[in-house]
Tab-separated table of C-alpha atoms in Angstrom:
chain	number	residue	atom	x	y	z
Z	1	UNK	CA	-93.958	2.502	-67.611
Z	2	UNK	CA	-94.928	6.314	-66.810
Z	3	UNK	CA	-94.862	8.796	-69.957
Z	4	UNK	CA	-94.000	11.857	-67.611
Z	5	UNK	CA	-97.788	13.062	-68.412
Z	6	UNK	CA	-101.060	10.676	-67.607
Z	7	UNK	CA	-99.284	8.007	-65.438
Z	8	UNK	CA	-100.696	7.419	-61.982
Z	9	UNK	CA	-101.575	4.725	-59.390
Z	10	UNK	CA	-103.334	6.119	-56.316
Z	11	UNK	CA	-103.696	3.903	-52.780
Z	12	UNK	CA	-105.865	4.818	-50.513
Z	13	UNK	CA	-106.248	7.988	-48.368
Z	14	UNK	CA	-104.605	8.922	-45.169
Z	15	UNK	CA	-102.699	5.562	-44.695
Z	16	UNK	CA	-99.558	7.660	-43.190
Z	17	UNK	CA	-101.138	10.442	-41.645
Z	18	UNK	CA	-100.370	10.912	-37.833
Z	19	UNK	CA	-97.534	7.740	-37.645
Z	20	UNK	CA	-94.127	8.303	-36.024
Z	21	UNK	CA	-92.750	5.946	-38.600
Z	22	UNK	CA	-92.860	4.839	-42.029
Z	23	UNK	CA	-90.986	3.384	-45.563
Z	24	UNK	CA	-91.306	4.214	-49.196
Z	25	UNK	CA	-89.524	2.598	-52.006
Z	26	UNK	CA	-89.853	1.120	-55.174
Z	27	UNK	CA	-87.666	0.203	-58.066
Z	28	UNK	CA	-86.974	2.643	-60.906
Z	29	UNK	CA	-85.338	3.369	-64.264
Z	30	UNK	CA	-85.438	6.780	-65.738
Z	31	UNK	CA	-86.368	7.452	-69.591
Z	32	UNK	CA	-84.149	10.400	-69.894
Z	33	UNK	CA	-82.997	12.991	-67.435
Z	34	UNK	CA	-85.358	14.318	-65.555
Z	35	UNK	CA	-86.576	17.664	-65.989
Z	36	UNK	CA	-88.198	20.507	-62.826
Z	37	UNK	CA	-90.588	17.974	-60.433
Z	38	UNK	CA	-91.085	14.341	-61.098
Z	39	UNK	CA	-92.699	12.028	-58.584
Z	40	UNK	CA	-91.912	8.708	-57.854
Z	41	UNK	CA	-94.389	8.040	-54.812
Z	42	UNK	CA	-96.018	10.443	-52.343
Z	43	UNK	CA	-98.220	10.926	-49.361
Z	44	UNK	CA	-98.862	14.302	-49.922
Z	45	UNK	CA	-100.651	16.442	-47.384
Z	46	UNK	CA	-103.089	18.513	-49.524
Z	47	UNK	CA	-103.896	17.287	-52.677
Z	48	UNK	CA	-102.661	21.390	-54.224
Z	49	UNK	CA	-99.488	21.166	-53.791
Z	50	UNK	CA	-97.799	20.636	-49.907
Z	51	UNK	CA	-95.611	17.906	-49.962
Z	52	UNK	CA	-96.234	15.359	-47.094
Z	53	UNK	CA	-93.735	12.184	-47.567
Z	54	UNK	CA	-92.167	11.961	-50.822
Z	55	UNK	CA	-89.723	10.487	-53.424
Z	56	UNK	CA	-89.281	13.069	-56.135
Z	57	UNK	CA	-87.121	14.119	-58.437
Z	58	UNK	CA	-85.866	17.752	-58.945
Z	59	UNK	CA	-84.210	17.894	-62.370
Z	60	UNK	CA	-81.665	15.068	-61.758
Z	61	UNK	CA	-81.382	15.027	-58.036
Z	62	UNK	CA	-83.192	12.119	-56.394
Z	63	UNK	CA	-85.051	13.833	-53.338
Z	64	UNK	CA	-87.063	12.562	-50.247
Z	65	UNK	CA	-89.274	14.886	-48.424
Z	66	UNK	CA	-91.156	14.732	-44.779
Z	67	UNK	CA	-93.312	16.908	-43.370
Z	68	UNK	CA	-94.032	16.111	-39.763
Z	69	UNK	CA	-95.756	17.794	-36.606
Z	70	UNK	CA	-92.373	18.805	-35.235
Z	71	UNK	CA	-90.842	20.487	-38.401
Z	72	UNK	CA	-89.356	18.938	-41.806
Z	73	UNK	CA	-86.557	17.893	-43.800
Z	74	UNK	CA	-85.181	17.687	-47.478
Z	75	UNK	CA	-82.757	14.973	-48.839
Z	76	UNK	CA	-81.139	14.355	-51.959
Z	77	UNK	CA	-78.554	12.544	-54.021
Z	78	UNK	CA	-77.859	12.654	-57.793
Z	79	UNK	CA	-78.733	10.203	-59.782
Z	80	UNK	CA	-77.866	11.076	-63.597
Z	81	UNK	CA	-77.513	7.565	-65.184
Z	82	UNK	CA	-80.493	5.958	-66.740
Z	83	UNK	CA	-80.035	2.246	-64.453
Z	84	UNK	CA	-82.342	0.975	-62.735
Z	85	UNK	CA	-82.135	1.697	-59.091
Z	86	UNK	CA	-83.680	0.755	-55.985
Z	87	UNK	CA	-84.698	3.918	-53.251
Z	88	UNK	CA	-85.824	3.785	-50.003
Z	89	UNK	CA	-86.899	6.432	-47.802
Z	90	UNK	CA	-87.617	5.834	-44.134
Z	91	UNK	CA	-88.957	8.240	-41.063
Z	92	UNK	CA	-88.409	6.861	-37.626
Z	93	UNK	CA	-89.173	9.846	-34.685
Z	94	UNK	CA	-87.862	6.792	-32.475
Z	95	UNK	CA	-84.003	7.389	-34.224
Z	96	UNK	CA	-81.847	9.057	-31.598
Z	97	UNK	CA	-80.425	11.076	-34.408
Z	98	UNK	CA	-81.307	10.909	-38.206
Z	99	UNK	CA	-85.051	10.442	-38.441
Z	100	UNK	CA	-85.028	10.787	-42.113
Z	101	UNK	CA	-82.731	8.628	-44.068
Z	102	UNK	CA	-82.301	8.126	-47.697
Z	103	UNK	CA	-80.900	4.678	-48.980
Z	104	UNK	CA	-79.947	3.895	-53.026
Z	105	UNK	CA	-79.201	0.994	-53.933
Z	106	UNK	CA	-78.898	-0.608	-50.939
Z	107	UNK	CA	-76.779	2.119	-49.457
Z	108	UNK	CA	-77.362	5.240	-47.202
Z	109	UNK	CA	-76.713	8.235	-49.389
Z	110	UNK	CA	-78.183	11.217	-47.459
Z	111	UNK	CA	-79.554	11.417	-43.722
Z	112	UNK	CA	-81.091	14.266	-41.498
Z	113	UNK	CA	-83.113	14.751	-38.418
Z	114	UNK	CA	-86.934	16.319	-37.597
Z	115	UNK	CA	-87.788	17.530	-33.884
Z	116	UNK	CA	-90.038	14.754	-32.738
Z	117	UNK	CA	-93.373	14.399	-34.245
Z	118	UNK	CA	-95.677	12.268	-36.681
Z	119	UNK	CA	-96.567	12.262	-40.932
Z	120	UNK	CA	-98.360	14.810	-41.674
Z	121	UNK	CA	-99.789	13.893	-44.880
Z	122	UNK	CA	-103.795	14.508	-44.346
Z	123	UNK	CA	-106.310	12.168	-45.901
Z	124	UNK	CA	-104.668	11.747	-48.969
Z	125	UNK	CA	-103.818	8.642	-51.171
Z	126	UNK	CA	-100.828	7.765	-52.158
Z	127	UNK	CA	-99.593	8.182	-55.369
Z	128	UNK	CA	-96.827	6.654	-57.517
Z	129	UNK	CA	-96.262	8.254	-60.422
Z	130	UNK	CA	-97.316	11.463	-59.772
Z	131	UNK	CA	-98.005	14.020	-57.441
Z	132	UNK	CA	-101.349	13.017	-57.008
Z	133	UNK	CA	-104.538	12.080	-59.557
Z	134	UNK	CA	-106.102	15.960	-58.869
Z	135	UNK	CA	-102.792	17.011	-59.977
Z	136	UNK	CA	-101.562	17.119	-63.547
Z	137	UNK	CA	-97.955	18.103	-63.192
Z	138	UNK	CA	-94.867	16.825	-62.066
Z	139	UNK	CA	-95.307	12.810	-63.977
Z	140	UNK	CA	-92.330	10.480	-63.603
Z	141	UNK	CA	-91.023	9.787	-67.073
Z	142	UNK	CA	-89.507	6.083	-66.563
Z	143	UNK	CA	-90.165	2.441	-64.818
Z	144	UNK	CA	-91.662	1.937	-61.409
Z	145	UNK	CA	-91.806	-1.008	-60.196
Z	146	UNK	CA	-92.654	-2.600	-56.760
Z	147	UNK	CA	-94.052	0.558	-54.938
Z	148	UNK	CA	-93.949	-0.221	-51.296
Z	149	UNK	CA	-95.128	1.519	-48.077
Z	150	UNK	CA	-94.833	0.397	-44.537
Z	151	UNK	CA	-96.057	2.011	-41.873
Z	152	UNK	CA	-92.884	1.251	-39.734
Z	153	UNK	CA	-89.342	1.744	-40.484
Z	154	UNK	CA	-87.683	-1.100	-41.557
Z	155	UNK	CA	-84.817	-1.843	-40.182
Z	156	UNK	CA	-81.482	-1.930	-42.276
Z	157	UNK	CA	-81.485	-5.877	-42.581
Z	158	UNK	CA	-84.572	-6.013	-44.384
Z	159	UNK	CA	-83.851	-3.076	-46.426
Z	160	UNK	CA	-80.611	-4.558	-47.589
Z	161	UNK	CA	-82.537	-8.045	-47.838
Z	162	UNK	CA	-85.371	-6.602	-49.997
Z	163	UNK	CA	-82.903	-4.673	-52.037
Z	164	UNK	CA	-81.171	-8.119	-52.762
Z	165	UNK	CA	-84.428	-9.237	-54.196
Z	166	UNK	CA	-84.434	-6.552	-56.762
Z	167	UNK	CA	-80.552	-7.286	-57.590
Z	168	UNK	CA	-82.021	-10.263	-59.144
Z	169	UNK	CA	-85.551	-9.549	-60.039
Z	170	UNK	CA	-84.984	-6.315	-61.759
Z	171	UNK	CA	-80.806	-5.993	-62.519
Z	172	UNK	CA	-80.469	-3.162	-59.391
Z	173	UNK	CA	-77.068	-1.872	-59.002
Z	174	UNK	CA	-75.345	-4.586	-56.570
Z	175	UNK	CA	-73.577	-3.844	-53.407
């Protein structure tokens, strides 16, 4: 469990930086509602403040972020309940037309498209919980569970397979 204030597990640096494609997710379950930024997982690009690839919350309003070398885009969906839920966010340059796509639950709640281009998310680790462990703001205040990065997209099989998983593991809304 994250408190909202000293929570943090960092992996690595750099693990994303300069890929065309990649996945976050994890499982989570809120506290309470949300309140300004709260961070699920991120790849940020500097370790001050410039969002790289993220899952954040902004109040209650589930957001995925990507900053890449040919622009970047902002998702979102609320989430207001206090379930546990499964998120995925993957980046694909190779997608024809929605490079950035935001999946709950199992499903695709939010979708949008950068001009060609790679992560930019410097050497930084990755952090789940927070923004990052030189960073003492914006804590998740809830349950993460199963953090997971790939640096791929997956495809929408073994998104829907993996969310399965946590249908069972961790009571996930069902399809």
């Amino acid at each position: 469990n994250f408190d909202g204030v000293d929570g943090l597990v960092a992996i690595g640096g750099g693990c994303l930086d300069g890929l065309s494609a990649a996945t976050i997710g994890c499982v989570f379950k809120k506290n309470a509602a949300q309140s300004g930024y709260t961070y699920l997982m991120t790849n940020p690009e500097t370790i001050a403040g410039s969002s790289g690839f993220d899952l954040y919350f902004h109040n209650d309003i589930l957001s995925a972020y990507v900053n890449a070398s040919g622009g970047d885009n902002n998702l979102g969906t609320t989430v207001s309940d206090l379930n546990a839920h499964s998120v995925f966010f993957i980046y694909d340059d190779s997608h024809p037309t929605n490079s950035c796509r935001l999946f709950l639950d199992g499903v695709l709640v939010s979708q949008g498209n950068v001009a060609n281009g790679t992560l930019e998310c410097g050497s930084n680790e990755i952090a789940i919980g927070k923004f990052s462990s030189n960073n003492s703001n914006y804590g998740f205040d809830g349950m993460i569970s199963t953090g997971v990065v790939w640096k791929r997209a997956l495809t929408d099989k073994q998104l829907l397979d993996l969310h399965s998983a946590w249908v069972h593991e961790y009571g996930v809304a069902a399809l």
